[in-house]
CSV table of C-alpha atoms and ligand atoms in Angstrom, one decimal:
chain,number,residue,atom,x,y,z
A,91,MET,CA,-16.6,22.5,0.8
A,92,ALA,CA,-14.1,24.9,2.5
A,93,ASN,CA,-13.5,22.7,5.5
A,94,GLN,CA,-13.3,19.4,3.7
A,95,TRP,CA,-9.9,17.8,2.9
A,96,GLN,CA,-9.2,18.7,-0.7
A,97,GLY,CA,-7.1,15.7,-1.8
A,98,VAL,CA,-3.3,15.5,-2.0
A,99,LEU,CA,-2.8,17.7,-5.1
A,100,ARG,CA,-4.4,20.7,-3.4
A,101,GLU,CA,-3.5,20.0,0.2
A,102,TRP,CA,0.2,19.4,-0.8
A,103,ALA,CA,0.3,21.9,-3.7
A,104,ASP,CA,3.5,23.5,-2.3
A,105,VAL,CA,5.4,20.2,-2.8
A,106,LEU,CA,3.7,18.7,-5.8
A,107,ASP,CA,3.9,20.7,-9.0
A,108,VAL,CA,0.3,21.3,-10.1
A,109,THR,CA,0.5,23.0,-13.4
A,110,ASP,CA,-3.1,23.5,-14.1
A,111,ALA,CA,-5.7,23.5,-11.3
A,112,SER,CA,-8.5,22.9,-13.8
A,113,THR,CA,-7.4,19.4,-14.6
A,114,VAL,CA,-7.1,18.1,-11.0
A,115,VAL,CA,-8.9,14.8,-10.7
A,116,THR,CA,-9.5,13.9,-7.1
A,117,LEU,CA,-11.6,11.8,-4.8
A,118,GLY,CA,-10.3,13.4,-1.7
A,119,GLU,CA,-7.5,10.9,-1.2
A,120,GLY,CA,-4.8,11.3,1.5
A,121,GLY,CA,-5.2,12.8,5.0
A,122,THR,CA,-5.4,9.3,6.4
A,123,PRO,CA,-5.2,8.8,10.2
A,124,LEU,CA,-1.9,7.9,12.0
A,125,ILE,CA,-3.3,5.7,14.7
A,126,GLU,CA,-1.3,5.0,17.9
A,127,SER,CA,-1.4,1.3,18.7
A,128,ARG,CA,-1.2,0.8,22.5
A,129,ALA,CA,-1.0,-3.0,22.0
A,130,LEU,CA,1.9,-2.9,19.6
A,131,SER,CA,3.7,-0.2,21.6
A,132,SER,CA,3.6,-2.3,24.8
A,133,MET,CA,4.7,-5.5,22.9
A,134,THR,CA,7.8,-3.7,21.6
A,135,ASP,CA,8.6,-1.0,24.3
A,136,ALA,CA,8.4,1.6,21.6
A,137,ARG,CA,5.8,4.2,20.5
A,138,VAL,CA,4.1,2.5,17.5
A,139,LEU,CA,1.8,4.4,15.2
A,140,VAL,CA,0.0,2.9,12.2
A,141,LYS,CA,-0.7,5.0,9.0
A,142,PHE,CA,-4.0,3.5,7.8
A,143,GLU,CA,-3.9,3.8,4.1
A,144,GLY,CA,-6.8,1.5,3.7
A,145,LEU,CA,-8.9,4.6,4.4
A,146,ASN,CA,-8.2,6.1,1.0
A,147,PRO,CA,-11.2,6.3,-1.4
A,148,THR,CA,-10.5,3.0,-3.2
A,149,GLY,CA,-9.1,1.4,-0.1
A,150,SER,CA,-5.3,1.6,-0.7
A,151,PHE,CA,-2.5,4.2,-0.9
A,152,LYS,CA,-2.5,3.8,-4.7
A,153,ASP,CA,-5.0,6.7,-4.8
A,154,ARG,CA,-2.3,9.2,-3.8
A,155,GLY,CA,-0.3,8.5,-6.9
A,156,MET,CA,-3.3,7.9,-9.2
A,157,THR,CA,-4.7,11.4,-8.6
A,158,VAL,CA,-1.4,12.9,-9.8
A,159,ALA,CA,-1.0,10.4,-12.7
A,160,VAL,CA,-4.6,10.8,-14.0
A,161,SER,CA,-4.6,14.6,-13.6
A,162,ARG,CA,-1.4,14.7,-15.7
A,163,ALA,CA,-2.9,12.4,-18.3
A,164,ILE,CA,-5.9,14.7,-18.6
A,165,GLU,CA,-3.6,17.7,-18.8
A,166,ARG,CA,-2.0,16.0,-21.8
A,167,GLY,CA,-5.4,15.3,-23.4
A,168,ALA,CA,-5.4,11.5,-22.8
A,169,LYS,CA,-8.6,9.6,-23.6
A,170,ALA,CA,-7.5,6.4,-22.0
A,171,ILE,CA,-5.1,5.2,-19.3
A,172,ALA,CA,-3.6,1.7,-19.0
A,173,CYS,CA,-1.9,-0.2,-16.2
A,174,ALA,CA,-0.7,-3.6,-15.2
A,175,SER,CA,-1.8,-4.5,-11.7
A,176,THR,CA,-2.0,-7.0,-8.9
A,177,GLY,CA,-5.3,-5.4,-8.0
A,178,ASN,CA,-5.1,-2.2,-6.1
A,179,THR,CA,-3.6,-0.2,-8.9
A,180,SER,CA,-6.4,-1.3,-11.2
A,181,ALA,CA,-9.0,-0.4,-8.7
A,182,ALA,CA,-7.5,3.1,-8.3
A,183,ALA,CA,-7.0,3.6,-12.1
A,184,ALA,CA,-10.6,2.5,-12.7
A,185,ALA,CA,-12.0,4.9,-10.1
A,186,TYR,CA,-10.0,7.9,-11.1
A,187,ALA,CA,-10.6,7.3,-14.9
A,188,ALA,CA,-14.3,7.2,-14.1
A,189,ALA,CA,-14.0,10.5,-12.2
A,190,ALA,CA,-12.2,12.0,-15.1
A,191,GLY,CA,-14.6,10.6,-17.7
A,192,ILE,CA,-12.0,8.6,-19.6
A,193,GLN,CA,-11.4,4.9,-20.2
A,194,ALA,CA,-9.2,2.7,-17.9
A,195,ILE,CA,-7.6,-0.4,-19.4
A,196,VAL,CA,-6.3,-2.8,-16.8
A,197,LEU,CA,-4.2,-5.9,-17.3
A,198,VAL,CA,-4.2,-8.4,-14.4
A,199,PRO,CA,-2.6,-11.8,-14.0
A,200,GLU,CA,-5.3,-14.4,-14.5
A,201,GLY,CA,-6.8,-15.9,-11.3
A,202,ARG,CA,-4.3,-14.0,-9.1
A,203,ILE,CA,-6.2,-11.0,-7.8
A,204,SER,CA,-8.7,-10.8,-5.1
A,205,MET,CA,-12.4,-10.7,-6.0
A,206,GLY,CA,-12.9,-7.5,-4.1
A,207,LYS,CA,-10.3,-5.7,-6.2
A,208,LEU,CA,-11.6,-7.1,-9.4
A,209,ALA,CA,-15.1,-6.0,-8.4
A,210,GLN,CA,-13.9,-2.5,-8.0
A,211,SER,CA,-12.5,-2.3,-11.5
A,212,VAL,CA,-15.7,-3.8,-13.0
A,213,VAL,CA,-18.0,-1.5,-11.2
A,214,HIS,CA,-16.0,1.6,-12.2
A,215,GLY,CA,-16.3,0.5,-15.8
A,216,ALA,CA,-12.7,-0.4,-16.6
A,217,ARG,CA,-11.9,-2.7,-19.6
A,218,ILE,CA,-10.2,-5.6,-17.8
A,219,VAL,CA,-8.1,-8.2,-19.5
A,220,GLN,CA,-6.8,-11.2,-17.5
A,221,ILE,CA,-3.5,-12.1,-18.9
A,222,ARG,CA,-2.4,-15.8,-18.8
A,223,GLY,CA,0.9,-14.9,-17.3
A,224,ASN,CA,2.4,-13.2,-14.3
A,225,PHE,CA,2.5,-9.5,-13.2
A,226,ASP,CA,5.7,-8.9,-15.2
A,227,ASP,CA,4.0,-10.0,-18.4
A,228,CYS,CA,1.1,-7.6,-17.7
A,229,LEU,CA,3.6,-4.8,-17.2
A,230,ASP,CA,5.4,-5.5,-20.5
A,231,ILE,CA,2.2,-5.5,-22.5
A,232,SER,CA,0.9,-2.3,-20.9
A,233,LYS,CA,4.2,-0.6,-21.7
A,234,GLU,CA,3.9,-1.7,-25.3
A,235,LEU,CA,0.3,-0.6,-25.5
A,236,ALA,CA,1.4,2.9,-24.3
A,237,GLU,CA,4.3,3.0,-26.8
A,238,GLN,CA,2.3,1.9,-29.8
A,239,TYR,CA,-1.3,3.2,-29.2
A,240,PRO,CA,-2.8,6.4,-27.8
A,241,VAL,CA,-3.0,5.4,-24.2
A,242,HIS,CA,-1.3,6.9,-21.1
A,243,LEU,CA,0.6,4.5,-18.9
A,244,VAL,CA,-0.1,4.8,-15.2
A,245,ASN,CA,2.1,2.1,-13.8
A,246,SER,CA,4.3,2.3,-10.8
A,247,VAL,CA,7.2,3.2,-13.2
A,248,ASN,CA,5.2,6.5,-13.7
A,249,ASP,CA,7.0,9.2,-11.7
A,250,ASP,CA,3.8,11.1,-11.1
A,251,ARG,CA,2.6,8.2,-8.9
A,252,ILE,CA,5.9,8.2,-6.9
A,253,GLU,CA,5.4,11.9,-6.4
A,254,GLY,CA,1.9,11.6,-5.2
A,255,GLN,CA,2.6,8.8,-2.8
A,256,LYS,CA,5.4,10.7,-1.0
A,257,THR,CA,2.7,12.8,0.6
A,258,ALA,CA,2.0,10.0,3.1
A,259,ALA,CA,5.5,10.6,4.6
A,260,LEU,CA,4.9,14.3,4.8
A,261,GLU,CA,1.6,13.7,6.6
A,262,ILE,CA,3.4,11.5,9.2
A,263,ILE,CA,5.9,14.4,9.8
A,264,ASP,CA,3.0,16.8,10.0
A,265,VAL,CA,1.3,14.8,12.8
A,266,LEU,CA,4.4,13.9,14.8
A,267,GLY,CA,6.2,17.2,14.4
A,268,ASP,CA,9.3,15.4,13.1
A,269,ALA,CA,10.2,12.2,11.3
A,270,PRO,CA,10.0,9.0,13.3
A,271,ASP,CA,13.1,7.0,14.2
A,272,MET,CA,12.1,4.1,12.1
A,273,HIS,CA,9.5,3.5,9.3
A,274,ILE,CA,8.3,0.0,8.4
A,275,MET,CA,6.4,-0.8,5.2
A,276,PRO,CA,5.7,-3.6,2.7
A,277,VAL,CA,7.8,-3.8,-0.5
A,278,GLY,CA,6.4,-5.2,-3.8
A,279,ASN,CA,7.4,-3.2,-6.8
A,280,ALA,CA,9.1,-0.9,-4.4
A,281,GLY,CA,7.5,2.3,-5.7
A,282,ASN,CA,6.1,3.2,-2.3
A,283,ILE,CA,9.3,2.8,-0.4
A,284,THR,CA,10.9,5.0,-3.0
A,285,SER,CA,8.1,7.6,-2.5
A,286,TYR,CA,8.5,7.6,1.3
A,287,TRP,CA,12.2,8.0,1.1
A,288,ARG,CA,11.8,10.9,-1.3
A,289,GLY,CA,9.2,12.5,1.0
A,290,PHE,CA,11.3,12.0,4.2
A,291,SER,CA,14.4,13.3,2.4
A,292,GLN,CA,12.8,16.3,0.9
A,293,ALA,CA,11.3,17.2,4.3
A,294,GLU,CA,14.7,17.1,6.0
A,295,THR,CA,16.1,19.3,3.2
A,296,ALA,CA,13.2,21.8,3.5
A,297,GLY,CA,13.7,21.9,7.3
A,298,THR,CA,10.2,20.5,8.2
A,299,ALA,CA,12.0,17.5,9.8
A,300,THR,CA,15.3,17.4,11.6
A,301,ARG,CA,16.1,13.9,10.5
A,302,ARG,CA,15.2,11.0,8.3
A,303,PRO,CA,14.0,7.6,9.6
A,304,ARG,CA,15.6,4.2,9.2
A,305,MET,CA,13.7,2.7,6.3
A,306,ILE,CA,12.6,-0.9,7.0
A,307,GLY,CA,11.0,-2.9,4.2
A,308,PHE,CA,9.5,-6.4,4.2
A,309,GLN,CA,8.8,-8.8,1.3
A,310,ALA,CA,6.8,-12.0,1.5
A,311,ALA,CA,9.1,-15.0,1.8
A,312,GLY,CA,7.8,-16.5,-1.4
A,313,ALA,CA,8.3,-13.3,-3.3
A,314,ALA,CA,11.5,-11.8,-1.9
A,315,PRO,CA,13.8,-10.9,-4.8
A,316,ILE,CA,15.5,-8.0,-3.0
A,317,VAL,CA,16.3,-10.1,0.1
A,318,ARG,CA,17.6,-13.0,-2.1
A,319,GLY,CA,19.4,-10.7,-4.5
A,320,GLU,CA,17.9,-12.4,-7.5
A,321,ILE,CA,14.7,-12.3,-9.6
A,322,VAL,CA,12.0,-14.7,-8.4
A,323,ARG,CA,10.5,-16.4,-11.5
A,324,ASP,CA,7.3,-17.7,-9.9
A,325,PRO,CA,6.6,-15.5,-6.8
A,326,ASP,CA,4.0,-17.0,-4.5
A,327,THR,CA,2.3,-15.6,-1.4
A,328,VAL,CA,-1.1,-14.9,0.1
A,329,ALA,CA,-0.1,-11.3,0.1
A,330,THR,CA,-1.2,-10.7,-3.6
A,331,ALA,CA,-0.4,-7.0,-3.6
A,332,ILE,CA,3.3,-7.8,-3.0
A,333,ARG,CA,3.5,-10.9,-5.2
A,334,ILE,CA,6.3,-9.4,-7.3
A,335,GLY,CA,9.3,-11.3,-8.6
A,336,ASN,CA,11.2,-8.4,-10.3
A,337,PRO,CA,10.5,-5.0,-8.6
A,338,ALA,CA,10.4,-2.0,-10.9
A,339,SER,CA,12.1,0.2,-8.3
A,340,TRP,CA,14.6,-2.4,-7.0
A,341,GLN,CA,17.6,0.0,-7.1
A,342,GLN,CA,15.7,2.8,-5.4
A,343,ALA,CA,14.6,0.4,-2.6
A,344,LEU,CA,18.3,-0.6,-2.0
A,345,ALA,CA,19.2,3.1,-1.9
A,346,ALA,CA,16.5,3.9,0.7
A,347,ARG,CA,17.7,1.0,2.8
A,348,ASP,CA,21.4,1.8,2.5
A,349,GLU,CA,21.2,5.6,2.8
A,350,SER,CA,19.0,5.4,5.9
A,351,GLY,CA,20.9,2.6,7.6
A,352,GLY,CA,17.7,0.5,7.2
A,353,TYR,CA,16.9,-3.1,6.5
A,354,ILE,CA,14.8,-5.2,4.1
A,355,GLY,CA,13.7,-8.6,5.3
A,356,ALA,CA,11.1,-11.4,4.5
A,357,ILE,CA,8.2,-12.8,6.4
A,358,ASP,CA,6.4,-16.1,5.6
A,359,ASP,CA,2.7,-16.4,4.9
A,360,ALA,CA,1.8,-17.8,8.3
A,361,GLY,CA,3.5,-14.8,9.9
A,362,ILE,CA,1.7,-12.4,7.6
A,363,LEU,CA,-1.7,-13.9,8.5
A,364,ARG,CA,-1.0,-13.9,12.2
A,365,ALA,CA,-0.1,-10.3,12.0
A,366,GLN,CA,-3.3,-9.4,10.1
A,367,ARG,CA,-5.3,-11.0,12.9
A,368,LEU,CA,-3.2,-9.4,15.7
A,369,LEU,CA,-3.6,-5.9,14.2
A,370,ALA,CA,-7.3,-6.3,13.7
A,371,SER,CA,-8.0,-7.7,17.2
A,372,SER,CA,-5.6,-5.6,19.2
A,373,THR,CA,-5.8,-2.3,17.5
A,374,GLY,CA,-9.1,-2.3,15.6
A,375,VAL,CA,-7.5,-1.9,12.2
A,376,PHE,CA,-8.3,-4.5,9.5
A,377,VAL,CA,-5.8,-4.6,6.6
A,378,GLU,CA,-5.2,-6.8,3.7
A,379,PRO,CA,-2.4,-9.5,4.1
A,380,ALA,CA,0.2,-7.5,2.2
A,381,SER,CA,-0.2,-4.6,4.6
A,382,ALA,CA,0.0,-6.8,7.7
A,383,ILE,CA,3.6,-7.6,6.8
A,384,SER,CA,4.5,-4.2,8.4
A,385,VAL,CA,3.2,-5.5,11.7
A,386,ALA,CA,4.9,-8.9,11.3
A,387,GLY,CA,8.1,-7.0,10.4
A,388,LEU,CA,7.9,-4.9,13.5
A,389,LEU,CA,7.7,-8.0,15.7
A,390,GLU,CA,10.5,-9.6,13.8
A,391,ARG,CA,12.8,-6.5,14.3
A,392,HIS,CA,11.8,-6.4,17.9
A,393,ALA,CA,12.7,-10.1,18.4
A,394,ALA,CA,16.0,-9.3,16.7
A,395,GLY,CA,16.7,-6.6,19.3
A,396,GLU,CA,16.6,-3.9,16.6
A,397,ILE,CA,13.9,-1.6,18.0
A,398,PRO,CA,15.5,0.6,20.7
A,399,ALA,CA,13.3,1.1,23.7
A,400,GLY,CA,11.3,4.3,23.6
A,401,SER,CA,11.8,4.9,19.9
A,402,THR,CA,9.0,6.2,17.6
A,403,VAL,CA,8.1,3.6,14.9
A,404,THR,CA,5.6,4.3,12.2
A,405,LEU,CA,4.1,1.5,10.1
A,406,THR,CA,2.4,1.9,6.8
A,407,VAL,CA,-0.5,-0.4,6.4
A,408,THR,CA,-1.2,-0.1,2.7
A,409,GLY,CA,-4.7,-1.5,2.0
A,410,HIS,CA,-8.0,-2.3,3.6
A,411,GLY,CA,-8.9,-5.7,4.9
A,412,LEU,CA,-12.3,-5.6,3.2
A,413,LYS,CA,-10.6,-5.9,-0.2
A,414,ASP,CA,-10.3,-9.6,0.5
A,415,ALA,CA,-12.5,-10.2,3.5
A,416,ALA,CA,-12.3,-14.0,3.2
A,417,TRP,CA,-9.0,-14.0,5.1
A,418,GLY,CA,-10.9,-12.6,8.1
A,419,LEU,CA,-13.1,-15.7,8.2
A,420,ARG,CA,-10.3,-18.2,8.2
A,421,LEU,CA,-9.1,-19.3,11.6
A,422,GLU,CA,-5.4,-19.9,12.4
A,423,ASP,CA,-5.9,-23.7,12.2
A,424,GLY,CA,-7.3,-23.3,8.6
A,425,SER,CA,-11.0,-23.9,9.6
A,426,ASP,CA,-13.7,-21.4,8.9
A,427,ALA,CA,-15.1,-19.1,11.6
A,428,THR,CA,-18.8,-19.9,12.0
A,429,PRO,CA,-20.7,-17.8,14.6
A,430,GLU,CA,-22.4,-19.8,17.3
A,431,SER,CA,-26.2,-19.9,17.2
A,432,ALA,CA,-28.8,-19.5,19.9
A,433,ASP,CA,-32.6,-19.4,20.2
A,434,ALA,CA,-34.3,-16.0,20.5
A,435,ASP,CA,-34.1,-16.2,24.2
A,436,THR,CA,-32.2,-13.7,26.4
A,437,ALA,CA,-31.5,-16.1,29.2
A,438,GLN,CA,-30.0,-18.7,26.8
A,439,VAL,CA,-27.8,-16.0,25.1
A,440,ALA,CA,-26.6,-14.7,28.5
A,441,GLN,CA,-25.7,-18.2,29.6
A,442,MET,CA,-23.9,-18.9,26.3
A,443,LEU,CA,-21.9,-15.6,26.8
A,444,GLY,CA,-21.0,-16.6,30.3
A,445,LEU,CA,-22.9,-13.6,31.7
A,446,ALA,CA,-25.3,-15.6,33.8
B,790,LIG,C1,0.8,-1.8,-4.2
B,790,LIG,C2,0.7,-2.3,-2.9
B,790,LIG,C3,1.8,-2.7,-2.1
B,790,LIG,C4,3.2,-2.6,-2.6
B,790,LIG,O1,3.7,-1.3,-3.0
B,790,LIG,P1,4.9,-1.2,-4.0
B,790,LIG,O2,4.9,0.3,-4.3
B,790,LIG,O3,4.6,-2.0,-5.2
B,790,LIG,O4,6.1,-1.7,-3.3
B,790,LIG,C5,1.6,-3.1,-0.8
B,790,LIG,N1,0.4,-3.2,-0.3
B,790,LIG,C6,-0.7,-2.9,-1.0
B,790,LIG,C7,-2.0,-3.0,-0.3
B,790,LIG,C8,-0.6,-2.4,-2.3
B,790,LIG,O5,-1.7,-2.1,-3.0
């Protein structure tokens, strides 16, 4: 195993404080590729690179934080972990709990998570409760469970998760040799933008980067409390992973924006789905709708004249498209994509393809 990537706790041991190596719970998360997108670069006159976090073990960046949170929980003797989730946190919690041999309890808003994500929690053996309420209700209940019963909370308010997630920013610096000029990412509960800002800031202080990027965040238009400056009571968007009306790390997101001279904006659902298709068809990277907002955001900033020519722009695409593959089969006009049929006849197929 010497040459295999060892997961973020071991690979980034110098910046994460690992107290006891014997309790590390890992599935080899992190070390995801930073992919240069020629198509997006030429559309924006910039150098655009995509950090594909869908390639983590459970298909989202949540694994980076979960390895730290679950390892700590084990260190403290926990027999169960609990979280509220829009889907990806529960998938990660379920997988890492399974790896650790403890119980995961996940609370999800009823009818509001993708089937792919729910399937992950089920197959990993989590106890799943669909709450008739929104994400915030799930969060309140999981906090109360942790206060009143012997379970360890692994929600995004858990600082171990913020710590683990900062390693993605460090990997970007590692590959580029310095921080990018600008970093663009989705914002839901705002834990991840908090993590990246912490990672970029610590790298500058440590001298592994000479600068920090402008931090650019995007929320879905139907779930944009930070942009609107007020809690959204009934957030609504196809981007379920960022359907959050009252972000847990709201203040930290504002700090990342303001300290970096950044920006937080909103994109409507049609723009999100167009960007999902564009990234998949132009760059070969299939992401879930919440992740595609980074691409939509890049185009929005370019249209606003806010991307200086020649600058280096990194985008985090947070989760894999296969989580909710149904979006891939829906065409822009709302109809379903049905492949054409042909007889088992080469000449007919060639003609249909315009080859003959
Ligand atoms: C969790 C998640 C987000 C939002 O991250 P926050 O830390 O809540 O801002 C975005 N995209 C995907 C795929 C996620 O799983």
